[in-house]
Amino acid sequence: MTTAMRLSWKDVRDQIHEAILTGRYMPGDRLPRDADIAEDLNCARSTVQRAMQDLSDSGLVERRRKGGTRVRPDPVTRATLDIPVTRREVEQKGSRYGYQMIRREIKTAPSRVLGVFELAEPQKMLQVEALHLSDGRPYILEDRWICLRTVPEILDVDLAHQSANEWLVLNKPYSRCDLRFYAESADDQTADLLGCGTESALLVIERTTWVEEAPITTVKAITAPGYQLLTRS
Amino acid sequence: MTTAMRLSWKDVRDQIHEAILTGRYMPGDRLPRDADIAEDLNCARSTVQRAMQDLSDSGLVERRRKGGTRVRPDPVTRATLDIPVTRREVEQKGSRYGYQMIRREIKTAPSRVLGVFELAEPQKMLQVEALHLSDGRPYILEDRWICLRTVPEILDVDLAHQSANEWLVLNKPYSRCDLRFYAESADDQTADLLGCGTESALLVIERTTWVEEAPITTVKAITAPGYQLLTRS
DNA sequence: GACAAAATTAAGTAGGCACATAATATTTTT
DNA sequence: AAAAATATTATGTGCCTACTTAATTTTGTC
């Protein structure tokens, strides 16, 4: 033997990935069992297991007990998005962050909001409308509903100076988060607040969070024209 | 001892997660070393390691050798998106899928395309414009460029009957994929093809793929009005 | 042949050990 | 006091073994 440095699970993963890329295994094909691959490559089964888990997480293969591992027959593009706190997002671009509360009101949540929270009975929530600024220019307009039953402390927070976005993310970690992206035309009021033309096409990010079963908040974040979401490299 | 079933790494993960949720550890705080947690919970360090890796992957904590583990001071919302092949997406909704090629042309790629591929020199590529239909109605309009140097076989594919989307995903797995989402107003031609009003706000998904360093394809997928992207539950 | 029970199989997980690696802290040297 | 060498430490990885779990597949029975 010359050198034969031990294979890392990433090496194993890359070799299998490579085999799939070069067509050695096609979508739907079954791969050898972990134990056999391990023997082939002269490494431990646990190393192959970790490699396979990673490929499975990234959506490239499917694994089933007894069924073995196969290349996903219906390939999906699986992407990971990082959505930071807006302040950080702006600062990371090298811009100056600004925040402005527009409205703050306690009222019964409309059915749209109850719907996303999967709630049956109406209840009072805190609605906050606010504008995030980048270098003084409108960046994101958010319309947020906060569940007072789950987060009563929010009433003591000075939302005129600290964004609910930031306070919540630091003080109310969630256990579940649903996201939704779509495009919407600016209505008159939105266009006015974002300083863009009416009917401008805007990317909207809706985010709803829970702790266990309890609703925390739902936000409709309307981004200014030109905003783009990128997958993390 | 009563039962004391062994702790699974998911139990450990959930316990730590819980501790963070309830504020026992705040953003920025350092957590005990894996070994100590393992002793506390009476399990193996490798179990804690797996739990921590998972929390780290999901963006909740940061881990550094010697530095230990700490709760991420700048919490991010990390979400995973699955983008299936369009045909499957339509069929999964219970709709009938349709496909229609609009244009197919070999020409020098414009600088926009060279740009996304990070290519310096101009080269010829295959441009394909096509429409995906759901129950006969326009669903996604795609403008695609395929690199002939990397995928010369595409010239032999009958793109009038099989979508490039599908052929590529089954025959040319990628090793890198960049995604970009934004909103755009429909221009006259787009509005016409998608059967919507001019100036409609449309969600655009741009996807660019490579095998190693070699460009495969870049698509600008313009979705019909009402299209929404959801994170996978 | 149809259905149920039992055996088999391959991935999933827990534990334990040894060592690698990357930060950080400490000590020594200049 | 600054810089360089060294020790320390917590996570990361690999290996091995044993056992669990979920699917099949086989076998047995009616």
Coordinates of C-alpha atoms in Angstrom, one line a residue, chain B:
Chain B
M1 CA -34.6 2.9 37.5
T2 CA -38.0 2.7 36.1
T3 CA -37.9 2.6 32.3
A4 CA -35.0 4.8 31.1
M5 CA -35.4 4.1 27.5
R6 CA -32.3 5.2 25.7
L7 CA -32.4 8.8 24.5
S8 CA -32.4 9.2 20.7
W9 CA -30.4 12.0 19.2
K10 CA -33.7 13.6 18.2
D11 CA -34.8 13.6 21.9
V12 CA -31.5 15.3 22.7
R13 CA -32.0 17.8 19.9
D14 CA -35.5 18.6 21.0
Q15 CA -34.5 19.1 24.6
I16 CA -31.8 21.5 23.6
H17 CA -34.1 23.3 21.2
E18 CA -36.7 23.5 24.0
A19 CA -34.1 25.0 26.3
I20 CA -33.4 27.7 23.7
L21 CA -37.1 28.3 23.1
T22 CA -37.8 28.8 26.7
G23 CA -35.0 31.3 27.0
R24 CA -32.7 29.1 29.1
Y25 CA -30.0 30.0 26.5
M26 CA -30.3 33.3 24.7
P27 CA -28.9 34.3 21.4
G28 CA -25.1 34.6 21.8
D29 CA -25.0 32.4 24.9
R30 CA -22.6 29.5 25.0
L31 CA -23.9 26.0 25.6
P32 CA -22.1 23.4 27.7
R33 CA -19.7 21.2 25.9
D34 CA -21.1 18.1 24.1
A35 CA -19.4 15.8 26.6
D36 CA -21.0 17.6 29.6
I37 CA -24.5 17.5 28.0
A38 CA -23.9 13.8 27.3
E39 CA -23.1 13.2 30.9
D40 CA -26.1 15.3 32.1
L41 CA -28.5 13.4 29.9
N42 CA -26.7 10.1 30.4
C43 CA -26.1 9.4 26.8
A44 CA -23.1 9.1 24.5
R45 CA -21.2 12.1 23.2
S46 CA -21.8 10.9 19.7
T47 CA -25.6 11.3 20.3
V48 CA -25.2 14.8 21.5
Q49 CA -22.9 15.5 18.5
R50 CA -25.6 14.4 16.1
A51 CA -28.2 16.5 17.8
M52 CA -26.0 19.5 17.7
Q53 CA -25.1 19.0 14.1
D54 CA -28.8 19.1 13.3
L55 CA -29.4 22.3 15.3
S56 CA -26.4 23.8 13.5
D57 CA -27.7 22.8 10.1
S58 CA -31.0 24.3 10.8
G59 CA -29.3 27.6 11.7
L60 CA -30.2 27.7 15.4
V61 CA -26.7 27.3 16.8
E62 CA -23.2 27.9 15.7
R63 CA -20.4 25.4 16.5
R64 CA -16.7 26.0 16.3
R65 CA -13.8 23.8 17.3
K66 CA -12.6 24.8 20.7
G67 CA -15.0 27.7 20.7
G68 CA -17.8 25.4 21.6
T69 CA -21.4 25.8 20.7
R70 CA -23.4 28.9 21.0
V71 CA -26.9 30.1 20.1
R72 CA -26.7 32.1 16.9
P73 CA -26.6 35.7 17.8
D74 CA -28.1 36.8 14.5
P75 CA -30.9 34.4 14.1
V76 CA -31.8 33.6 10.5
T77 CA -34.9 31.9 9.2
R78 CA -33.6 29.0 7.2
A79 CA -36.0 27.4 4.9
T80 CA -35.8 24.5 2.4
L81 CA -37.6 24.8 -0.9
D82 CA -38.4 21.8 -3.1
I83 CA -38.8 22.7 -6.8
P84 CA -40.0 19.7 -8.6
V85 CA -40.1 19.1 -12.4
T86 CA -43.0 21.3 -13.6
R87 CA -44.9 18.3 -15.0
R88 CA -44.9 16.6 -11.6
E89 CA -45.8 19.9 -9.9
V90 CA -48.9 20.2 -12.1
E91 CA -49.9 16.5 -11.8
Q92 CA -49.5 16.6 -8.0
K93 CA -52.2 19.3 -7.9
G94 CA -54.4 16.9 -9.7
S95 CA -54.3 18.9 -12.9
R96 CA -53.5 17.8 -16.4
Y97 CA -50.1 18.8 -17.6
G98 CA -49.4 20.3 -21.0
Y99 CA -46.3 21.5 -22.8
Q100 CA -45.8 23.6 -25.8
M101 CA -42.5 24.6 -27.4
I102 CA -42.6 28.2 -28.7
R103 CA -39.2 28.7 -30.2
R104 CA -35.9 26.8 -30.6
E105 CA -32.8 28.6 -31.9
I106 CA -29.1 28.3 -31.8
K107 CA -27.4 31.6 -31.2
T108 CA -24.7 33.4 -29.4
A109 CA -25.6 33.8 -25.8
P110 CA -26.2 37.4 -24.7
S111 CA -24.0 38.9 -22.1
R112 CA -26.7 38.4 -19.5
V113 CA -26.5 34.7 -19.9
L114 CA -22.7 34.6 -20.1
G115 CA -22.8 36.6 -16.9
V116 CA -24.8 34.2 -14.8
F117 CA -22.6 31.4 -16.0
E118 CA -19.5 33.4 -15.1
L119 CA -18.1 32.9 -18.6
A120 CA -15.7 35.3 -20.2
E121 CA -15.9 34.4 -23.9
P122 CA -19.1 34.4 -26.0
Q123 CA -20.3 31.1 -27.3
K124 CA -23.2 29.6 -29.1
M125 CA -26.0 28.1 -27.0
L126 CA -29.4 26.6 -27.6
Q127 CA -32.2 28.9 -26.7
V128 CA -35.6 27.3 -26.1
E129 CA -38.8 29.1 -25.2
A130 CA -41.6 27.0 -24.0
L131 CA -44.9 27.1 -22.2
H132 CA -46.0 24.7 -19.4
L133 CA -49.8 24.3 -19.1
S134 CA -52.0 23.2 -16.3
D135 CA -55.4 22.0 -17.4
G136 CA -54.8 23.8 -20.6
R137 CA -54.1 27.1 -19.1
P138 CA -50.7 28.8 -19.2
Y139 CA -48.8 27.9 -16.0
I140 CA -45.1 28.8 -16.5
L141 CA -43.3 30.4 -19.4
E142 CA -39.7 29.5 -19.6
D143 CA -36.9 31.1 -21.5
R144 CA -34.0 28.7 -21.4
W145 CA -30.4 28.7 -22.6
I146 CA -28.5 25.4 -22.8
C147 CA -24.8 25.2 -23.1
L148 CA -23.9 23.2 -26.2
R149 CA -20.4 22.6 -25.1
T150 CA -21.5 20.8 -22.0
V151 CA -24.7 19.2 -23.3
P152 CA -24.3 18.7 -27.1
E153 CA -26.8 15.7 -26.9
I154 CA -29.6 18.2 -26.4
L155 CA -29.6 18.8 -30.2
D156 CA -30.8 15.3 -30.7
V157 CA -33.7 15.7 -28.3
D158 CA -37.1 16.4 -29.7
L159 CA -37.9 19.5 -27.6
A160 CA -41.2 20.0 -29.4
H161 CA -42.6 17.0 -27.4
Q162 CA -40.4 16.7 -24.4
S163 CA -39.6 19.7 -22.2
A164 CA -36.0 20.6 -21.8
N165 CA -36.8 20.9 -18.1
E166 CA -37.6 17.2 -17.9
W167 CA -34.9 15.9 -20.2
L168 CA -32.1 17.8 -18.5
V169 CA -33.2 16.9 -15.0
L170 CA -33.3 13.2 -15.9
N171 CA -30.2 13.1 -18.0
K172 CA -27.9 15.9 -16.8
P173 CA -27.7 16.0 -13.0
Y174 CA -26.0 19.1 -11.8
S175 CA -23.5 19.6 -9.0
R176 CA -24.3 23.2 -8.4
C177 CA -27.5 25.2 -8.7
D178 CA -28.2 28.8 -8.1
L179 CA -31.7 30.1 -7.7
R180 CA -33.1 33.6 -7.7
F181 CA -36.6 34.8 -7.1
Y182 CA -38.1 38.2 -7.9
A183 CA -41.2 39.9 -9.2
E184 CA -41.6 41.4 -12.7
S185 CA -44.4 43.1 -14.6
A186 CA -45.6 41.2 -17.6
D187 CA -44.6 42.8 -20.9
D188 CA -46.9 42.6 -23.9
Q189 CA -45.5 39.4 -25.3
T190 CA -45.4 37.7 -21.9
A191 CA -48.9 38.8 -21.1
D192 CA -50.0 37.4 -24.4
L193 CA -48.4 34.0 -23.9
L194 CA -49.5 33.7 -20.3
G195 CA -53.0 35.0 -21.1
C196 CA -52.9 37.7 -18.5
G197 CA -53.1 41.4 -18.5
T198 CA -50.1 43.5 -19.4
E199 CA -48.4 44.8 -16.2
S200 CA -49.6 41.8 -14.2
A201 CA -47.2 41.1 -11.3
L202 CA -45.5 37.8 -12.0
L203 CA -43.2 35.7 -9.8
V204 CA -40.0 34.9 -11.7
I205 CA -37.8 31.9 -10.8
E206 CA -34.3 32.0 -12.3
R207 CA -32.3 28.8 -12.1
T208 CA -28.8 28.2 -13.3
T209 CA -27.0 24.8 -13.1
W210 CA -23.5 23.5 -13.6
V211 CA -21.7 20.2 -13.5
E212 CA -18.5 21.0 -11.7
E213 CA -17.3 24.1 -13.5
A214 CA -19.2 23.5 -16.7
P215 CA -22.4 25.4 -17.3
I216 CA -25.5 23.3 -18.1
T217 CA -28.4 25.6 -18.4
T218 CA -30.0 28.8 -17.2
V219 CA -33.8 29.3 -17.2
K220 CA -35.9 32.2 -16.5
A221 CA -39.3 30.8 -15.5
I222 CA -42.1 33.3 -15.5
T223 CA -45.0 32.0 -13.5
A224 CA -48.6 32.8 -14.3
P225 CA -50.5 35.2 -12.0
G226 CA -51.4 33.7 -8.6
Y227 CA -48.4 31.3 -8.5
Q228 CA -46.9 30.8 -5.1
L229 CA -43.8 29.2 -3.8
L230 CA -44.1 27.4 -0.4
T231 CA -41.6 26.0 1.9
R232 CA -41.9 22.3 2.3
S233 CA -43.6 21.2 5.4

